[in-house]
mmCIF file of C-alpha atoms in Angstrom:
data_model
loop_
_atom_site.group_PDB
_atom_site.id
_atom_site.type_symbol
_atom_site.label_atom_id
_atom_site.label_comp_id
_atom_site.label_asym_id
_atom_site.label_seq_id
_atom_site.Cartn_x
_atom_site.Cartn_y
_atom_site.Cartn_z
ATOM 1 C CA MET U 25 105.231 101.031 91.134
ATOM 2 C CA PRO U 26 103.443 99.003 93.865
ATOM 3 C CA TYR U 27 101.664 100.860 96.650
ATOM 4 C CA LEU U 28 100.885 99.912 100.228
ATOM 5 C CA ARG U 29 97.906 101.337 102.127
ATOM 6 C CA ASP U 30 97.403 101.158 105.875
ATOM 7 C CA THR U 31 96.277 102.899 109.044
ATOM 8 C CA ALA U 32 99.362 103.635 111.104
ATOM 9 C CA ILE U 33 100.614 105.350 114.248
ATOM 10 C CA VAL U 34 103.657 107.593 113.778
ATOM 11 C CA LEU U 35 106.383 106.382 116.141
ATOM 12 C CA LYS U 36 109.232 108.754 115.307
ATOM 13 C CA LYS U 37 110.665 111.064 112.662
ATOM 14 C CA GLU U 38 114.240 111.900 111.693
ATOM 15 C CA PRO U 39 116.019 114.075 109.121
ATOM 16 C CA PHE U 40 116.780 112.517 105.743
ATOM 17 C CA ARG U 41 118.786 114.429 103.186
ATOM 18 C CA GLU U 42 118.399 118.210 103.007
ATOM 19 C CA GLN U 43 114.647 118.747 102.734
ATOM 20 C CA ASP U 44 113.177 115.333 103.536
ATOM 21 C CA ARG U 45 112.300 113.338 106.633
ATOM 22 C CA ARG U 46 112.178 109.636 107.353
ATOM 23 C CA TYR U 47 109.145 108.458 109.326
ATOM 24 C CA VAL U 48 108.857 105.255 111.315
ATOM 25 C CA MET U 49 105.289 104.016 111.808
ATOM 26 C CA TYR U 50 103.418 100.954 112.983
ATOM 27 C CA GLY U 51 100.569 99.906 110.695
ATOM 28 C CA ARG U 52 97.603 97.801 111.695
ATOM 29 C CA GLU U 53 97.921 95.594 108.614
ATOM 30 C CA HIS U 54 101.653 95.800 107.782
ATOM 31 C CA GLY U 55 103.436 96.282 111.113
ATOM 32 C CA LEU U 56 106.636 98.334 111.252
ATOM 33 C CA LEU U 57 106.904 100.758 108.332
ATOM 34 C CA THR U 58 109.607 103.224 107.322
ATOM 35 C CA ALA U 59 109.094 105.764 104.540
ATOM 36 C CA VAL U 60 110.600 109.028 103.358
ATOM 37 C CA ALA U 61 108.385 112.081 102.893
ATOM 38 C CA ARG U 62 109.910 114.316 100.255
ATOM 39 C CA GLY U 63 110.099 118.004 101.172
ATOM 40 C CA SER U 64 108.509 117.433 104.584
ATOM 41 C CA SER U 65 111.077 119.595 106.382
ATOM 42 C CA LEU U 66 110.014 122.647 104.346
ATOM 43 C CA LYS U 67 107.594 125.141 105.858
ATOM 44 C CA SER U 68 105.441 124.813 102.753
ATOM 45 C CA SER U 69 104.963 121.061 103.239
ATOM 46 C CA LYS U 70 101.294 120.120 103.385
ATOM 47 C CA GLN U 71 101.875 116.636 104.801
ATOM 48 C CA ALA U 72 104.239 117.491 107.670
ATOM 49 C CA GLY U 73 101.414 118.545 109.999
ATOM 50 C CA HIS U 74 99.770 115.144 109.603
ATOM 51 C CA LEU U 75 102.977 113.278 110.405
ATOM 52 C CA GLU U 76 103.877 114.380 113.895
ATOM 53 C CA PRO U 77 104.793 111.543 116.306
ATOM 54 C CA PHE U 78 101.794 109.989 118.104
ATOM 55 C CA SER U 79 99.471 110.817 115.159
ATOM 56 C CA ILE U 80 97.130 108.208 113.706
ATOM 57 C CA ILE U 81 97.214 108.465 109.928
ATOM 58 C CA GLU U 82 95.961 106.876 106.745
ATOM 59 C CA VAL U 83 98.995 106.318 104.527
ATOM 60 C CA MET U 84 99.808 105.260 100.997
ATOM 61 C CA ILE U 85 103.448 104.247 100.579
ATOM 62 C CA ALA U 86 105.197 103.747 97.253
ATOM 63 C CA LYS U 87 107.618 100.832 97.423
ATOM 64 C CA GLY U 88 111.070 101.739 96.100
ATOM 65 C CA SER U 89 114.345 99.947 95.435
ATOM 66 C CA ALA U 90 116.453 102.217 97.669
ATOM 67 C CA PHE U 91 113.780 103.370 100.114
ATOM 68 C CA ASP U 92 110.014 103.607 100.323
ATOM 69 C CA LYS U 93 108.338 106.966 99.697
ATOM 70 C CA LEU U 94 105.348 108.359 101.545
ATOM 71 C CA ALA U 95 102.927 109.269 98.764
ATOM 72 C CA VAL U 96 99.864 110.223 100.841
ATOM 73 C CA ALA U 97 99.362 110.860 104.558
ATOM 74 C CA ARG U 98 96.073 111.936 106.062
ATOM 75 C CA ALA U 99 95.558 112.335 109.811
ATOM 76 C CA GLN U 100 92.571 110.722 111.492
ATOM 77 C CA GLY U 101 91.476 113.606 113.678
ATOM 78 C CA PRO U 102 93.813 115.927 115.639
ATOM 79 C CA SER U 103 97.372 114.665 116.090
ATOM 80 C CA ARG U 104 97.173 115.302 119.831
ATOM 81 C CA PRO U 105 95.165 117.398 122.307
ATOM 82 C CA PRO U 106 96.278 121.026 122.671
ATOM 83 C CA ASP U 107 96.837 120.611 126.424
ATOM 84 C CA VAL U 108 98.719 117.312 126.340
ATOM 85 C CA ARG U 109 100.680 116.625 129.528
ATOM 86 C CA LEU U 110 104.444 116.323 129.758
ATOM 87 C CA ALA U 111 104.089 112.811 131.195
ATOM 88 C CA SER U 112 102.318 111.753 127.993
ATOM 89 C CA PHE U 113 105.344 112.615 125.850
ATOM 90 C CA ALA U 114 107.719 110.834 128.231
ATOM 91 C CA ILE U 115 105.685 107.611 128.417
ATOM 92 C CA LEU U 116 104.734 107.453 124.722
ATOM 93 C CA GLY U 117 108.196 108.403 123.460
ATOM 94 C CA ALA U 118 109.898 105.706 125.512
ATOM 95 C CA PHE U 119 107.310 103.093 124.539
ATOM 96 C CA HIS U 120 107.575 103.938 120.841
ATOM 97 C CA ASP U 121 111.351 103.422 121.008
ATOM 98 C CA LEU U 122 110.713 100.033 122.588
ATOM 99 C CA VAL U 123 108.313 99.012 119.805
ATOM 100 C CA VAL U 124 110.894 99.987 117.176
ATOM 101 C CA SER U 125 113.507 97.871 118.990
ATOM 102 C CA LEU U 126 111.347 94.768 119.384
ATOM 103 C CA THR U 127 109.621 94.587 115.993
ATOM 104 C CA ARG U 128 110.792 94.069 112.424
ATOM 105 C CA PRO U 129 109.414 95.149 109.023
ATOM 106 C CA GLY U 130 107.217 92.665 107.224
ATOM 107 C CA ILE U 131 105.782 91.030 110.355
ATOM 108 C CA SER U 132 102.533 92.547 111.592
ATOM 109 C CA ASP U 133 100.450 92.083 114.694
ATOM 110 C CA PRO U 134 97.227 94.133 114.979
ATOM 111 C CA GLN U 135 97.362 93.648 118.753
ATOM 112 C CA ILE U 136 100.554 95.730 118.907
ATOM 113 C CA PHE U 137 98.793 98.482 116.956
ATOM 114 C CA ASP U 138 95.880 98.238 119.387
ATOM 115 C CA LEU U 139 98.267 98.446 122.368
ATOM 116 C CA LEU U 140 99.899 101.566 120.912
ATOM 117 C CA HIS U 141 96.452 103.064 120.334
ATOM 118 C CA GLU U 142 95.330 102.141 123.846
ATOM 119 C CA LEU U 143 98.389 103.718 125.492
ATOM 120 C CA ARG U 144 97.977 106.846 123.351
ATOM 121 C CA THR U 145 94.328 107.175 124.380
ATOM 122 C CA VAL U 146 95.148 106.765 128.074
ATOM 123 C CA CYS U 147 98.057 109.216 128.018
ATOM 124 C CA PHE U 148 96.089 111.875 126.153
ATOM 125 C CA SER U 149 93.233 111.624 128.662
ATOM 126 C CA PHE U 150 95.334 112.716 131.677
ATOM 127 C CA PRO U 151 93.513 115.636 133.383
ATOM 128 C CA SER U 152 96.821 116.418 135.073
ATOM 129 C CA ASP U 153 100.286 114.866 135.111
ATOM 130 C CA PRO U 154 100.128 111.563 137.006
ATOM 131 C CA SER U 155 102.548 110.965 139.831
ATOM 132 C CA PRO U 156 105.960 109.499 138.937
ATOM 133 C CA GLU U 157 104.885 106.234 140.587
ATOM 134 C CA ARG U 158 101.752 105.936 138.440
ATOM 135 C CA SER U 159 103.708 106.863 135.302
ATOM 136 C CA ARG U 160 106.254 104.129 136.063
ATOM 137 C CA LEU U 161 103.529 101.546 136.627
ATOM 138 C CA LEU U 162 101.691 102.494 133.417
ATOM 139 C CA PHE U 163 104.859 102.232 131.317
ATOM 140 C CA ALA U 164 105.863 98.968 133.004
ATOM 141 C CA ALA U 165 102.411 97.451 132.411
ATOM 142 C CA ALA U 166 102.419 98.483 128.734
ATOM 143 C CA THR U 167 105.929 97.061 128.299
ATOM 144 C CA LEU U 168 104.906 93.794 129.924
ATOM 145 C CA LYS U 169 101.966 93.519 127.521
ATOM 146 C CA LEU U 170 104.271 94.209 124.564
ATOM 147 C CA LEU U 171 106.704 91.487 125.617
ATOM 148 C CA ASP U 172 103.789 89.083 126.029
ATOM 149 C CA LEU U 173 102.697 89.836 122.449
ATOM 150 C CA THR U 174 106.199 89.302 121.061
ATOM 151 C CA GLY U 175 106.657 86.039 122.971
ATOM 152 C CA PHE U 176 109.129 87.300 125.554
ATOM 153 C CA GLY U 177 106.878 88.049 128.510
ATOM 154 C CA PRO U 178 108.524 86.941 131.764
ATOM 155 C CA PRO U 179 106.498 84.630 133.990
ATOM 156 C CA ILE U 180 104.861 86.358 136.921
ATOM 157 C CA GLU U 181 106.177 84.254 139.773
ATOM 158 C CA VAL U 182 105.562 85.541 143.263
ATOM 159 C CA GLU U 183 107.089 83.939 146.337
ATOM 160 C CA GLU U 184 104.694 82.045 148.596
ATOM 161 C CA ASP U 185 105.250 84.522 151.395
ATOM 162 C CA ASP U 186 104.357 87.408 149.081
ATOM 163 C CA LEU U 187 100.667 86.637 148.576
ATOM 164 C CA SER U 188 99.997 90.301 149.244
ATOM 165 C CA HIS U 189 98.637 93.429 147.634
ATOM 166 C CA THR U 190 101.782 93.557 145.484
ATOM 167 C CA ALA U 191 101.052 90.122 144.010
ATOM 168 C CA LEU U 192 97.465 91.108 143.295
ATOM 169 C CA LEU U 193 98.517 94.373 141.661
ATOM 170 C CA LEU U 194 101.081 92.547 139.496
ATOM 171 C CA SER U 195 98.402 90.249 138.111
ATOM 172 C CA PHE U 196 96.040 93.194 137.685
ATOM 173 C CA ALA U 197 98.637 95.235 135.742
ATOM 174 C CA ARG U 198 99.245 92.365 133.328
ATOM 175 C CA LYS U 199 95.646 91.454 132.604
ATOM 176 C CA SER U 200 93.716 94.715 132.887
ATOM 177 C CA PRO U 201 93.202 97.568 130.411
ATOM 178 C CA LEU U 202 95.757 100.347 130.779
ATOM 179 C CA ALA U 203 93.002 102.801 131.655
ATOM 180 C CA ASP U 204 92.316 100.744 134.778
ATOM 181 C CA VAL U 205 96.023 100.462 135.616
ATOM 182 C CA ILE U 206 96.512 104.226 135.719
ATOM 183 C CA ARG U 207 93.431 104.679 137.950
ATOM 184 C CA VAL U 208 94.067 101.843 140.375
ATOM 185 C CA THR U 209 93.649 102.759 144.034
ATOM 186 C CA ALA U 210 96.908 102.027 145.826
ATOM 187 C CA THR U 211 99.481 103.655 148.050
ATOM 188 C CA THR U 212 102.585 105.288 146.608
ATOM 189 C CA ASP U 213 104.769 102.571 148.115
ATOM 190 C CA LEU U 214 102.676 99.819 146.556
ATOM 191 C CA LEU U 215 102.734 101.468 143.117
ATOM 192 C CA SER U 216 106.523 101.826 143.325
ATOM 193 C CA ALA U 217 107.017 98.257 144.542
ATOM 194 C CA THR U 218 104.893 96.850 141.727
ATOM 195 C CA ALA U 219 106.625 98.917 139.037
ATOM 196 C CA SER U 220 110.033 97.910 140.438
ATOM 197 C CA TRP U 221 109.085 94.225 140.333
ATOM 198 C CA ILE U 222 108.017 94.465 136.681
ATOM 199 C CA GLU U 223 111.108 96.491 135.739
ATOM 200 C CA ASP U 224 113.338 93.910 137.392
ATOM 201 C CA ALA U 225 111.575 91.057 135.602
ATOM 202 C CA LEU U 226 111.961 92.827 132.263
ATOM 203 C CA ARG U 227 115.600 93.620 132.954
ATOM 204 C CA HIS U 228 116.332 89.917 133.321
ATOM 205 C CA THR U 229 114.382 88.805 130.264
ATOM 206 C CA PRO U 230 116.856 87.673 127.565
ATOM 207 C CA LEU U 231 115.396 88.800 124.252
ATOM 208 C CA THR U 232 117.507 86.228 122.418
ATOM 209 C CA GLN U 233 115.830 83.247 124.068
ATOM 210 C CA ALA U 234 113.314 81.073 122.268
ATOM 211 C CA PRO U 235 109.833 82.445 122.940
ATOM 212 C CA ARG U 236 107.193 80.561 124.850
ATOM 213 C CA GLY U 237 104.120 79.721 122.821
ATOM 214 C CA PRO U 238 103.532 78.978 119.133
ATOM 215 C CA LEU U 239 103.950 81.283 116.134
ATOM 216 C CA THR U 240 105.018 84.451 117.884
ATOM 217 C CA ILE U 241 106.691 87.363 116.136
ATOM 218 C CA ARG U 242 110.065 86.102 117.367
ATOM 219 C CA ALA U 243 109.375 82.633 115.977
ATOM 220 C CA LEU U 244 108.559 84.130 112.582
ATOM 221 C CA LEU U 245 111.785 86.137 112.655
ATOM 222 C CA GLU U 246 113.813 83.030 113.355
ATOM 223 C CA ARG U 247 112.228 81.221 110.420
ATOM 224 C CA ASN U 248 113.283 83.941 107.953
#
């Protein structure tokens, strides 16, 4: 039976049969992974504690004909800080769902793993819950980076009469590390305006269009 080894971030978990769970992960080397952990819903399960969403784990997966089985899972450090903020769960949960929607098994991109890791690190470093405006901007910036990586990033086109702080913050959100995005000095109105602009651009991005740029994840999907 062939085995697959990788370092992965747990995106989500769901019930599977009576005593098992199905885990969806994103691996640095293998991209989107789905595997069933036998007996992981039992209180006696030794692996379940390593497999909570947002955890970074070393995995060994046994490839199967019906479904893949999680043979070994070992957490790299604590799954999450004991005082994690509510905003962290909201931002990470929504972003993980987006990654599951926009990626496919068998096509990997280490930069997506790094983006997931980066967002996790930023969210778990909150000393207190950020304002709703900062949370919106952080999620919008991470989403924009994800669409860029998958070949669907909308062009940042600002009207000539809008060469303002909003235009500067838009460019900053796209190009800067997420840790800088969450700490940017700006008014509440400016944060909201920037997040709204990105959300509107993403809302009008057709995910079925041909991607810009060579050999993107979408281009690989269309070849197969």
